[in-house]
XYZ file of N, CA and C in Angstrom:
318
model
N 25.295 -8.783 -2.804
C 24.208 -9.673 -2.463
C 23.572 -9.199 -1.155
N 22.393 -9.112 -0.962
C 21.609 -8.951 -0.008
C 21.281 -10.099 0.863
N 21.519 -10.307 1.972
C 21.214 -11.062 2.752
C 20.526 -11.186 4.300
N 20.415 -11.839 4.302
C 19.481 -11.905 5.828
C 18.258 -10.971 6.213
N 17.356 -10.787 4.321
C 16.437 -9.879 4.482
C 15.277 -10.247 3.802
N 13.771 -10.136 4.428
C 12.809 -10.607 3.671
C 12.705 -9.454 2.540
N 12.248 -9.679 1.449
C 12.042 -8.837 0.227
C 11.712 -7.851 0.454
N 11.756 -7.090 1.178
C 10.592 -5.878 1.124
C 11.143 -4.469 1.853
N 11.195 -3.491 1.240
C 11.705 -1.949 1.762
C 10.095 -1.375 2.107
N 10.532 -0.718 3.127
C 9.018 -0.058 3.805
C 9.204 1.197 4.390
N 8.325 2.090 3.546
C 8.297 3.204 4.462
C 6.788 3.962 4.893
N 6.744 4.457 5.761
C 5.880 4.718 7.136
C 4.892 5.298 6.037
N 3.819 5.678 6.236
C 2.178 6.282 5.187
C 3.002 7.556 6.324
N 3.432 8.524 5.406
C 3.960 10.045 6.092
C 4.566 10.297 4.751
N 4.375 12.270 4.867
C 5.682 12.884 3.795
C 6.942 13.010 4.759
N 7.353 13.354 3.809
C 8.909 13.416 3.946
C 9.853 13.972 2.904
N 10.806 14.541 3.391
C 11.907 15.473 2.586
C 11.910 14.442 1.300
N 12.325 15.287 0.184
C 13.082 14.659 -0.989
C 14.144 14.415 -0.781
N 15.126 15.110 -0.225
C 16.243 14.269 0.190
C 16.729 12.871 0.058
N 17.826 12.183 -0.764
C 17.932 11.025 -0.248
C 18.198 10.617 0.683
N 19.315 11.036 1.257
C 19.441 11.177 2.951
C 18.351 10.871 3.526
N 17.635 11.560 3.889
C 15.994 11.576 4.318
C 15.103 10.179 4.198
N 15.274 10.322 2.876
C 14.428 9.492 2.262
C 15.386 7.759 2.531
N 15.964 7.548 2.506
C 17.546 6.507 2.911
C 16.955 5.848 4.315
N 16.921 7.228 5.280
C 16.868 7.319 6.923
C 15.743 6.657 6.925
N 14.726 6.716 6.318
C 13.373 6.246 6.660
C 13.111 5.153 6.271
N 13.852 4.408 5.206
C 13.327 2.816 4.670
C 13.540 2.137 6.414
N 12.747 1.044 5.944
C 12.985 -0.006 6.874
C 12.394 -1.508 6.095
N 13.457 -2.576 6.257
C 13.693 -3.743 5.830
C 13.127 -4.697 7.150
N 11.999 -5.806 6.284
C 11.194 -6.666 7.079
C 12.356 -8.248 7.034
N 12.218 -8.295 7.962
C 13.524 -9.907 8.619
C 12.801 -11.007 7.805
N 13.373 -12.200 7.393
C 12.814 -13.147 6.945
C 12.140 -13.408 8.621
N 10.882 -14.167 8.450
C 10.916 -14.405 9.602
C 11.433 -16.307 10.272
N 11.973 -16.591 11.508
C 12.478 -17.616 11.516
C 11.007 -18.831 12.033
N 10.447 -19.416 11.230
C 9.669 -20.398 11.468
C 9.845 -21.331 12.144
N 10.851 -22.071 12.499
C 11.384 -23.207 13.699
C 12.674 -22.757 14.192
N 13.350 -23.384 15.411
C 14.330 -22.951 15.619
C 15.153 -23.819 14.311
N 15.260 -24.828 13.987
C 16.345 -25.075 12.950
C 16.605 -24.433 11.649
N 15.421 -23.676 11.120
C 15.169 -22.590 10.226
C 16.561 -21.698 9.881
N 17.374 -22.323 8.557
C 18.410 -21.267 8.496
C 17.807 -20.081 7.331
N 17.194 -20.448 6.460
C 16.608 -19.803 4.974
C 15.224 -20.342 4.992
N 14.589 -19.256 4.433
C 13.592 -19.386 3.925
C 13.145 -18.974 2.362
N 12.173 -19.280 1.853
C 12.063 -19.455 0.346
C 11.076 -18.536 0.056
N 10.925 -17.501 -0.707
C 9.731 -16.482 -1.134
C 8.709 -17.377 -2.380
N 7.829 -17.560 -1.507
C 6.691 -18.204 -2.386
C 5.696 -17.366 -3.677
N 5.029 -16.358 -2.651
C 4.494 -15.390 -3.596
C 4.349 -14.457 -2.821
N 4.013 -13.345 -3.723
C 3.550 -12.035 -3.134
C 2.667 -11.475 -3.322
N 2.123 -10.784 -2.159
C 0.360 -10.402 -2.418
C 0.345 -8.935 -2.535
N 1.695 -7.989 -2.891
C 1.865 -7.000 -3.117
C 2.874 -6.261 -3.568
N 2.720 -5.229 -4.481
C 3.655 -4.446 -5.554
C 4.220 -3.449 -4.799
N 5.107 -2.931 -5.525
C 6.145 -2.007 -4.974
C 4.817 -0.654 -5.184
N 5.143 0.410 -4.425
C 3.794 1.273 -4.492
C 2.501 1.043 -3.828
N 2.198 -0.313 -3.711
C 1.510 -0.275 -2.699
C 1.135 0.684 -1.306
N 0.036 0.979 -0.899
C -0.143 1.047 0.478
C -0.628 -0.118 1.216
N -0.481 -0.431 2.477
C -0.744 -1.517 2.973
C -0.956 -1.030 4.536
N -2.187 -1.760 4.970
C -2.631 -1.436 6.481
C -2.005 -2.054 7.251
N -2.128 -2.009 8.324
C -1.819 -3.136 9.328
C -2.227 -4.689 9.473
N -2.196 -5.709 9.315
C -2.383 -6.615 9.016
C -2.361 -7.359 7.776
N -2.034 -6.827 6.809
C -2.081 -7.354 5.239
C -1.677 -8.334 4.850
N -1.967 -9.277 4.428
C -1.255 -10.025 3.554
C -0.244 -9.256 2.773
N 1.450 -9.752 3.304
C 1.956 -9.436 2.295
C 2.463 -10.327 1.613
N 3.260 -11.432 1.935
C 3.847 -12.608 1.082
C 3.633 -13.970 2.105
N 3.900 -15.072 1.234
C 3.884 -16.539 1.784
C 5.348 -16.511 1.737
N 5.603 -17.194 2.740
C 7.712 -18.131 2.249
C 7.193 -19.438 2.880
N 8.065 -20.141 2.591
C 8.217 -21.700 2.718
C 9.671 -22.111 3.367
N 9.791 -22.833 4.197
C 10.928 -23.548 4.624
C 10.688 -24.916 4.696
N 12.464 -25.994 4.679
C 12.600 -27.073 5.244
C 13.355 -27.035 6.040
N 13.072 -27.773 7.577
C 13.352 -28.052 8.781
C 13.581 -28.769 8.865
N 14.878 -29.139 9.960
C 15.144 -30.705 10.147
C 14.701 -31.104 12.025
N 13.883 -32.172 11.965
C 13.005 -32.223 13.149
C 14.249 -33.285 13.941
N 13.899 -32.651 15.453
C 15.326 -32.921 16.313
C 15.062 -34.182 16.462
N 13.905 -34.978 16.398
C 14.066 -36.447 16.918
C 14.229 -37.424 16.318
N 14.635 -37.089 14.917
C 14.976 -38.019 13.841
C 15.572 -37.261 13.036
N 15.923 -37.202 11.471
C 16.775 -37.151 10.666
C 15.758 -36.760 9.591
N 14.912 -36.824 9.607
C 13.605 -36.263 8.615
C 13.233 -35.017 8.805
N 12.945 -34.379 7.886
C 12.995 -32.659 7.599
C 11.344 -32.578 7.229
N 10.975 -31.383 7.722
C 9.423 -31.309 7.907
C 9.037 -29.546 6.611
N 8.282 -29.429 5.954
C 8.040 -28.400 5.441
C 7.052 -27.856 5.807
N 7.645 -26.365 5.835
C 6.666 -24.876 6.790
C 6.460 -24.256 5.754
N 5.024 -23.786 5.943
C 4.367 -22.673 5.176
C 3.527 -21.666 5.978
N 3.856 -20.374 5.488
C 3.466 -19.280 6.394
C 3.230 -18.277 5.512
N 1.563 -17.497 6.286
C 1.695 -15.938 5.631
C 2.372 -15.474 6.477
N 2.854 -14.281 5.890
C 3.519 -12.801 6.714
C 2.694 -11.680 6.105
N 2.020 -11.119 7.228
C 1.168 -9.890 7.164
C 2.087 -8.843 7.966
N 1.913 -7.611 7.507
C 2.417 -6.309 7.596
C 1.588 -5.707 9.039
N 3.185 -5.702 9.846
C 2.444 -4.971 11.101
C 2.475 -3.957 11.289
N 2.525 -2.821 10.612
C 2.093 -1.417 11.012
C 2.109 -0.539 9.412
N 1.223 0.261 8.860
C 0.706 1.058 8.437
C 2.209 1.567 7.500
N 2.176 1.417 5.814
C 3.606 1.750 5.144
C 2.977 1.857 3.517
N 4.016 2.143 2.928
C 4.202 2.237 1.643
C 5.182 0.800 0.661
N 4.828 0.394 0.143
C 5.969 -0.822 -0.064
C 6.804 -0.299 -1.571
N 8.086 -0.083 -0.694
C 9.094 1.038 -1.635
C 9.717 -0.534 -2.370
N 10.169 -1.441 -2.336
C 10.366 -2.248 -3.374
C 10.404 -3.643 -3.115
N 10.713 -4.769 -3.976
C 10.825 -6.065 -3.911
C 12.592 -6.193 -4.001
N 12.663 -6.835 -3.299
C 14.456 -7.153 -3.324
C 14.853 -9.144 -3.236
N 13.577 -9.019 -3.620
C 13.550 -10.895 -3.832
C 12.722 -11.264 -4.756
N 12.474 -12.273 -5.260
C 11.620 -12.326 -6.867
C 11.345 -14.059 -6.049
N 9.907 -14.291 -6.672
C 9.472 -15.644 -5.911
C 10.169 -17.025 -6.313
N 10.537 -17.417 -5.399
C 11.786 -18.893 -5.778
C 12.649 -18.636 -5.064
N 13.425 -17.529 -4.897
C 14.135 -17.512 -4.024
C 14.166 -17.287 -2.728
N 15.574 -17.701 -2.116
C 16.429 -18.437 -0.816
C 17.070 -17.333 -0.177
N 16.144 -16.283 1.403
C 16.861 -15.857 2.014
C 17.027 -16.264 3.343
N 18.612 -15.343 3.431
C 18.292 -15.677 5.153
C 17.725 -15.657 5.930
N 17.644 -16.396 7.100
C 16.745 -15.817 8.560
C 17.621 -15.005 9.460
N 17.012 -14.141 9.660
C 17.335 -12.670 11.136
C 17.304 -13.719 12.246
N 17.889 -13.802 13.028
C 17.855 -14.380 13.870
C 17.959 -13.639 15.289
């Protein structure tokens, strides 16, 4: 099981060896991001992009959703957020399918 990771493998708009090694060294995995501090999981809503993709800096890449529990009462508040792509990549795969519950990086 994969955990404590937003859906998404990314690698840099560059070549690079065939190597897996190489090719291994260079992914990089985007954090769920944490929306409140009480934020343990967050929920993958949709996605505004396929594996293969290129994607600029700023992109829309997915919505997630959380419930929070608000410190001054006992009532839980629901967050919705885009997450846009901050620097210039390739989107090497989906490792979450929409509905589901990952962790937050903290």
């Amino acid at each position: 099981m994969i955990r404590h990771l937003l859906p998404v493998c990314r690698l840099p708009v560059q070549r690079f060896s065939t190597t897996i090694d190489d090719v291994w060294s260079k992914l990089k995995f985007l954090p769920m991001p944490q929306l409140s501090p009480t934020m343990h999981t967050g929920t993958i809503e949709q996605w505004h992009m396929r594996p293969g993709d290129v994607a600029e800096q700023y992109r829309l890449c997915v919505e997630v959703s959380a419930t929070t529990l608000l410190k001054e009462s006992d009532s839980t508040e629901k967050i919705h957020m885009e997450v846009e792509i901050m620097e210039d990549m390739h989107l090497a795969a989906l490792l979450h399918r929409p509905g589901d519950t990952v962790d937050v990086v903290a």
